[in-house]
Each structure stands twice: as structure tokens, then as C-alpha cells.
Tab-separated table of C-alpha atoms and ligand atoms in Angstrom:
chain	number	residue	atom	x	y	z
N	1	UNK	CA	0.000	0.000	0.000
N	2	UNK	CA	1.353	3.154	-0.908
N	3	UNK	CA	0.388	6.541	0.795
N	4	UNK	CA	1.287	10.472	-0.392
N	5	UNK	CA	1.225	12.680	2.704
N	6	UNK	CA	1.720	16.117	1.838
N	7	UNK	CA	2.525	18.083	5.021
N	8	UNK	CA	4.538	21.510	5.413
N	9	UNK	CA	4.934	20.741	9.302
N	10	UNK	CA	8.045	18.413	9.363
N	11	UNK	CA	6.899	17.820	13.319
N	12	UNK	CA	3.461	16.250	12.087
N	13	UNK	CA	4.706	14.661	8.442
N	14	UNK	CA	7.749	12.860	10.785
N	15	UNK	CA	5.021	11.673	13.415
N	16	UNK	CA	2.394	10.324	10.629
N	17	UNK	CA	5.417	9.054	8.516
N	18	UNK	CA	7.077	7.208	10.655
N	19	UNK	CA	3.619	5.623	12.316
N	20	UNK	CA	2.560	4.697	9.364
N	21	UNK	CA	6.098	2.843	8.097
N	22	UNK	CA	5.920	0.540	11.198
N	23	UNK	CA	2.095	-0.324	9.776
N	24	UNK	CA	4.260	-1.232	6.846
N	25	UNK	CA	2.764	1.531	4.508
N	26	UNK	CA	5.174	3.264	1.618
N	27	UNK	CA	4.828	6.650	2.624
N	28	UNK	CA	6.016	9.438	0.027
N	29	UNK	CA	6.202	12.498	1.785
N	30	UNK	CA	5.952	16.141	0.108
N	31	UNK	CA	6.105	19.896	1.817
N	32	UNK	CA	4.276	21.675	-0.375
N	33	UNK	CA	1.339	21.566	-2.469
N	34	UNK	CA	3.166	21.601	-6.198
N	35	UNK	CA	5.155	18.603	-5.128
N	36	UNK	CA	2.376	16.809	-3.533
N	37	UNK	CA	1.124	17.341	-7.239
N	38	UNK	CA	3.522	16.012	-9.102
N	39	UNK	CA	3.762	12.895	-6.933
N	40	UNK	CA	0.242	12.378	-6.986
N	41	UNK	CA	-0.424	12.875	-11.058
N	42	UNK	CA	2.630	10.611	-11.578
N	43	UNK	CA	2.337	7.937	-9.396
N	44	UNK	CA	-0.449	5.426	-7.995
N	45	UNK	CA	-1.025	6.086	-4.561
N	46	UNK	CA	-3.541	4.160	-2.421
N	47	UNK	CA	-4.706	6.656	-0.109
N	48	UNK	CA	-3.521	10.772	-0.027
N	49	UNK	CA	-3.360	12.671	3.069
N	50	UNK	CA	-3.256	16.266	2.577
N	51	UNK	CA	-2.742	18.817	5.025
N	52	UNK	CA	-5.039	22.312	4.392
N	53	UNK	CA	-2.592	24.857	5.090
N	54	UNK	CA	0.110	24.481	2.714
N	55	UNK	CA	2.841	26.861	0.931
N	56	UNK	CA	1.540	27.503	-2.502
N	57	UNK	CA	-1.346	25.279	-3.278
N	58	UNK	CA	-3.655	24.113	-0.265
N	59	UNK	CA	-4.450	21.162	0.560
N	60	UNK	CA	-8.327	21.946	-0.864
N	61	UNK	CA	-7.087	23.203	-4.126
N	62	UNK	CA	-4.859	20.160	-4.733
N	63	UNK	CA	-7.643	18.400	-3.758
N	64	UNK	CA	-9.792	19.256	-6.420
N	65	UNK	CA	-6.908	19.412	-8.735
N	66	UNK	CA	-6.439	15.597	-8.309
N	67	UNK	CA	-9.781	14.755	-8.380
N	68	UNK	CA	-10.303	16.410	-11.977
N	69	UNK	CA	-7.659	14.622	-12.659
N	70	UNK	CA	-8.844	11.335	-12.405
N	71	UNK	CA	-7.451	10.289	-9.611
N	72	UNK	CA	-9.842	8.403	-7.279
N	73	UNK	CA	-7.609	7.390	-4.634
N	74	UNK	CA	-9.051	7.893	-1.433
N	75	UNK	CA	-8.500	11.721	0.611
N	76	UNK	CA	-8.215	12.268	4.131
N	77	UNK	CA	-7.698	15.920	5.144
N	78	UNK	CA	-5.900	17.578	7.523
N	79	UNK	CA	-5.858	20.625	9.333
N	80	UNK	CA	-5.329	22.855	12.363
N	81	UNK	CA	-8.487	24.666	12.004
N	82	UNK	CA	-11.329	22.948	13.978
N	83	UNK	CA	-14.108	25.035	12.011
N	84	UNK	CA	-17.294	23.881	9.928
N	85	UNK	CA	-16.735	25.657	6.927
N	86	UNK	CA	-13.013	24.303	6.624
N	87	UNK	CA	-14.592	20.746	6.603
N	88	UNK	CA	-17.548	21.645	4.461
N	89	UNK	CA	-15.167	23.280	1.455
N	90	UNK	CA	-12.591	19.708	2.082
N	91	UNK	CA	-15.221	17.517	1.673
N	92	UNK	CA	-16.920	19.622	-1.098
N	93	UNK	CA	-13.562	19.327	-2.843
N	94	UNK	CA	-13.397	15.638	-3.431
N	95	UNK	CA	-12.107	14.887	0.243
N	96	UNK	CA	-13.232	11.562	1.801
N	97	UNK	CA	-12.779	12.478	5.436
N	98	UNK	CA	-11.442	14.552	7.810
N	99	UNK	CA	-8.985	15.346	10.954
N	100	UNK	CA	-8.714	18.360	13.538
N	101	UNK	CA	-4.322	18.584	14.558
N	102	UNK	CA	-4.028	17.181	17.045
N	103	UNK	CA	-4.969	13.915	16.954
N	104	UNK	CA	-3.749	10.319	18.459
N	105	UNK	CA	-2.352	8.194	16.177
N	106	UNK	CA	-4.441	4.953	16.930
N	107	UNK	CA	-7.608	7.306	15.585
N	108	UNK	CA	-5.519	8.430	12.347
N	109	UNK	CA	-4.782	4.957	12.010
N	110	UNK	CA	-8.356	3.513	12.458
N	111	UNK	CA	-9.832	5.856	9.965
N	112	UNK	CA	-6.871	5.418	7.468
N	113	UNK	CA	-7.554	1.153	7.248
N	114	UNK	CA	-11.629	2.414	6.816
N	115	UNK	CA	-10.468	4.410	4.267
N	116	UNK	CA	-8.137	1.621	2.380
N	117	UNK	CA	-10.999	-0.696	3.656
N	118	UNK	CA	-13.268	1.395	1.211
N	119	UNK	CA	-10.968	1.606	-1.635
N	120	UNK	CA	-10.990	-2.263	-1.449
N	121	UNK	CA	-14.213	-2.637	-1.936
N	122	UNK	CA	-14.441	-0.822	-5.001
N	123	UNK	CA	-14.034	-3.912	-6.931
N	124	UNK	CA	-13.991	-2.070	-10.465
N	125	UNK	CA	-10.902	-0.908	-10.483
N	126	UNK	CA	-7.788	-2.392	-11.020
N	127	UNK	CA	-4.757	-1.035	-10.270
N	128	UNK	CA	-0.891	-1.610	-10.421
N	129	UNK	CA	1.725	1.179	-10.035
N	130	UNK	CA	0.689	3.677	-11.868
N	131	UNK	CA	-1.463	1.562	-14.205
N	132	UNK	CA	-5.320	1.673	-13.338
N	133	UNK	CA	-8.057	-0.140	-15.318
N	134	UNK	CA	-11.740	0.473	-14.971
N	135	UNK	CA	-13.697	-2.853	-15.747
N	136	UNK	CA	-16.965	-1.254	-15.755
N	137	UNK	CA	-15.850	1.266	-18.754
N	138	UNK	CA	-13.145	-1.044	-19.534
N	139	UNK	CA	-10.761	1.946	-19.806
N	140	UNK	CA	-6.941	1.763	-18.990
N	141	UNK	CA	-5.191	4.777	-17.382
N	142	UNK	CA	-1.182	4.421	-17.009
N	143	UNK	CA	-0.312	7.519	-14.541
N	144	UNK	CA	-3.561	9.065	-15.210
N	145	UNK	CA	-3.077	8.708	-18.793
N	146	UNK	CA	-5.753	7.035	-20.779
N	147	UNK	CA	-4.338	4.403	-23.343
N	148	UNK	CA	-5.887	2.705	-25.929
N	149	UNK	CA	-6.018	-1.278	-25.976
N	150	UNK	CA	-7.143	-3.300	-28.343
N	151	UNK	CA	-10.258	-6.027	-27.018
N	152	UNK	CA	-7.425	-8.784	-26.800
N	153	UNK	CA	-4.415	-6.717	-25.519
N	154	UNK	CA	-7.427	-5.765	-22.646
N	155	UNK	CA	-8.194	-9.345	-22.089
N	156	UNK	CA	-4.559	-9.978	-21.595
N	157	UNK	CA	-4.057	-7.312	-19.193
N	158	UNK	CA	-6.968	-8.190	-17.319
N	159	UNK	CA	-6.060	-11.498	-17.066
N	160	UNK	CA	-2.243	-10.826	-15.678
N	161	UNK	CA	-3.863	-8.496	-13.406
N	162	UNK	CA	-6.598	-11.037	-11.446
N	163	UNK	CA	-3.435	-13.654	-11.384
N	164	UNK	CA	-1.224	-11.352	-10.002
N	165	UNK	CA	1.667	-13.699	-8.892
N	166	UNK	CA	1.347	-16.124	-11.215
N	167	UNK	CA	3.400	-16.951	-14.199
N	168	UNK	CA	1.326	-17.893	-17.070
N	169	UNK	CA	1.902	-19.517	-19.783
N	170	UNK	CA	1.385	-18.534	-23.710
N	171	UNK	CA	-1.026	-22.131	-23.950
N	172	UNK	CA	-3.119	-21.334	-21.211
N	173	UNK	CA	-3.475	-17.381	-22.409
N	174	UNK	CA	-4.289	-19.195	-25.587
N	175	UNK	CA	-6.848	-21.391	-23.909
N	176	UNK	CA	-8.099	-18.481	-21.660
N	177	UNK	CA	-8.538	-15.953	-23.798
N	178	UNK	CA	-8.930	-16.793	-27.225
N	179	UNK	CA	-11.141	-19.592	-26.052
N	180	UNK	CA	-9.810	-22.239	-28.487
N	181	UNK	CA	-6.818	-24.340	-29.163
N	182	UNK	CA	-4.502	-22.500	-31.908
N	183	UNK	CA	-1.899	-24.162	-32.987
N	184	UNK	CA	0.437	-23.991	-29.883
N	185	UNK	CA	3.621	-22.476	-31.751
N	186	UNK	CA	1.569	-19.698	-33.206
N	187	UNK	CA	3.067	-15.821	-31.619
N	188	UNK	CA	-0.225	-14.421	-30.943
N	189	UNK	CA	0.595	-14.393	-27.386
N	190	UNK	CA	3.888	-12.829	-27.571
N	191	UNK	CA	2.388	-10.074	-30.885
N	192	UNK	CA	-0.204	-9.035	-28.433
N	193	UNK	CA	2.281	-8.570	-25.383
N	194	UNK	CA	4.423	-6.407	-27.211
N	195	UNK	CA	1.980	-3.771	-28.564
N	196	UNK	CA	0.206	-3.930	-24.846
N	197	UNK	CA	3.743	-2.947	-23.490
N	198	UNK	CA	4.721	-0.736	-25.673
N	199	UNK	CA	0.974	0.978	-25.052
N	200	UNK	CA	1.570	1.040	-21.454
N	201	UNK	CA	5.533	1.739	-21.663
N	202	UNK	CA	4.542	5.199	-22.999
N	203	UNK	CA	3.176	6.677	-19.783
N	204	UNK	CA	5.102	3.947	-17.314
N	205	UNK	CA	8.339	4.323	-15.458
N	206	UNK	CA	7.992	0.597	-14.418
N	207	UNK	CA	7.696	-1.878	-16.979
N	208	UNK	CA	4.344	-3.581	-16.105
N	209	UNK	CA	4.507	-7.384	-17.718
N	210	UNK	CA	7.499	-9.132	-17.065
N	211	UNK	CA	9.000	-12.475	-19.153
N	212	UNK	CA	9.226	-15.312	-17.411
N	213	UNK	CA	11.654	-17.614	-19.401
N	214	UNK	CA	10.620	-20.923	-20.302
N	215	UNK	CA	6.987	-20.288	-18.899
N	216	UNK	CA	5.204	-17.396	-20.509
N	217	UNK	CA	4.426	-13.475	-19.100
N	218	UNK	CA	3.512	-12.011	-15.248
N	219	UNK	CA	2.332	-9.286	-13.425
N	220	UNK	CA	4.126	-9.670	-9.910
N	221	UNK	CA	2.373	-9.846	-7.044
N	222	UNK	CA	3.895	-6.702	-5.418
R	301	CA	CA1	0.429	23.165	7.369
């Protein structure tokens, strides 16, 4: 699970970061709003945690920013200010929930497992890195980047992705996906993987489908 806090305080983003690493989260940590951007258009992040008061862009603003971006990830807010209307404007800007500095850090970490609880559950989206695939739409974002795939170079992806893990093998993508025995030395497999990666590679710093030698083609399970 990977988490983007973006906190000016280094007090607070030390206390959080450091909590959360013992949880074994991957915490990315920015001071100010434009880098908390960047990060957060460039990278997949499983939850953000943005304080309001920021240099530059606040934590509302980049907020909204990310959510007209795209970006789904859950958004828990944070801020010094214990007033309605700074709650109201979060939550109106995309925010999923809220927290009042100070807090303990057995509540911030209750409310930041609901919140990766309810990301979970959204069982639509699939996501890898920076690679994110809507299997309602069927539309593939790589770093918030939509990409094009063709029905079978979906399939394929969609199929690495639910066997995350597992190495599969060219006969059984055959079998799988194109629903019929072909002639087992035909390159189908292996045509369709490299368009898909070089699709993906445009907007990826990670290459997404590794070779397995002697077996076939995997997403790993990390
Ligand atoms: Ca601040």
C-alpha cells in the first residue's frame, strides 16, 4: 500500500510518517502543495493525506486538482483549524474524510484502514503502479493517462492483473482468452504482449509485464 502525505509541518509529516512505516505503509512524503502534485499525477497512490494549510497550493485546491484529474484514490484531510466551513469546502472538494491537529495516532490509524478498507471494496478498479483499469468502462489509465487497448491486448491485461503472482503460460493465455486451441507455436501471445507494453511503456516508469523464461508473461504480485 502506498500513501502520499503532503505536510509543510516536518513535526506532524515525521510523526504520521514514521507511524505509518511501522504499519508497513510506503509513505512518500511532500512539503508543499506543487510537489504533492507532481507525486500524486505521476504515481499510484492508495490513499492521499493532505494537510489544508500548505505553501503555494492548499491542501483543498490540490484536492480538487487531483480529483479532476482522475485520480480516485481515497483523501483524508488535515488541518489545524477545527471550524465547519473548513470541513464543508474539504469535503466539497473531493475529500473523503477529515482530521482536527491534534490527533492520536491509533484514531488516524483507524480511519486510514476504513479508508483503504473502502478503496478495497471498489471492486472495479484495477490497479498496479501507476497503471489503473476500470472494468466497468473497460478503460486503462497508465499515470492518469488514458491508453488505448485493443479487445485482446485488454483481455490480456486483465487477465495478468486477477493472477497477479502467477506466471502464465502462452497455452493457457491461448486457452483463456482466445477460447480455443490454436496451434500452440503460433506468436499471438507474444504479438499481443508487445503492442500492450509498448501501449503502457509510454506513460510507465515501471515496466508492467514481465517475461518469465521458459513459462510465458507475469504481473508480480507486489
Ligand atoms: Ca500546514
Amino acid at each position: 500500500m502506498n500513501i502520499l502525505l503532503v505536510e509543510d509541518e516536518q513535526g506532524v509529516a515525521n510523526f504520521i510518517k514514521k507511524g505509518l512505516e511501522e504499519e508497513h505503509y510506503a509513505v512518500d512524503h511532500a512539503i508543499n502543495g506543487e510537489e504533492g502534485r507532481t507525486l500524486a499525477m505521476t504515481r499510484q497512490y492508495d490513499l492521499l493525506i493532505l494537510d489544508i494549510m500548505l505553501p503555494g497550493i492548499n491542501g483543498i485546491d490540490l484536492c480538487r486538482q487531483v480529483r479532476e484529474h482522475g485520480i480516485q484514490s481515497p483523501v483524508l484531510m488535515l488541518t489545524a483549524k477545527d471550524s465547519v466551513k473548513d470541513k464543508v469546502t474539504g469535503l466539497n472538494s473531493g475529500a473523503d474524510d477529515y482530521m482536527t491537529k491534534p490527533f492520536s495516532f491509533e484514531e488516524f490509524l483507524a480511519r486510514v484502514h476504513a479508508l483503504l478498507r473502502r478503496k478495497q471494496d471498489k471492486l472495479t478498479e484495477l490497479t498496479y503502479h501507476d497503471l489503473l483499469v476500470d472494468t466497468i468502462s473497460h478503460r486503462v489509465f497508465v499515470s492518469g493517462q488514458e491508453v488505448t487497448l485493443r479487445p485482446k491486448e485488454y483481455a490480456i491485461l486483465i487477465y495478468l492483473l486477477k493472477n497477479r503472482g502467477k506466471a502464465i503460460s502462452r497455452a493457457q493465455m491461448l486457452a483463456d482468452i482466445w477460447g480455443y486451441d490454436f496451434n500452440p507455436n503460433t506468436n499471438f501471445v507474444d504479438v499481443h504482449i508487445k503492442s500492450l507494453r509498448e501501449k503502457l511503456g509510454q506513460f510507465s516508469s515501471s515496466a508492467i509485464i514481465q517475461s518469465v523464461r521458459g513459462v510465458g508473461y507475469m504481473i508480480d504480485g507486489r
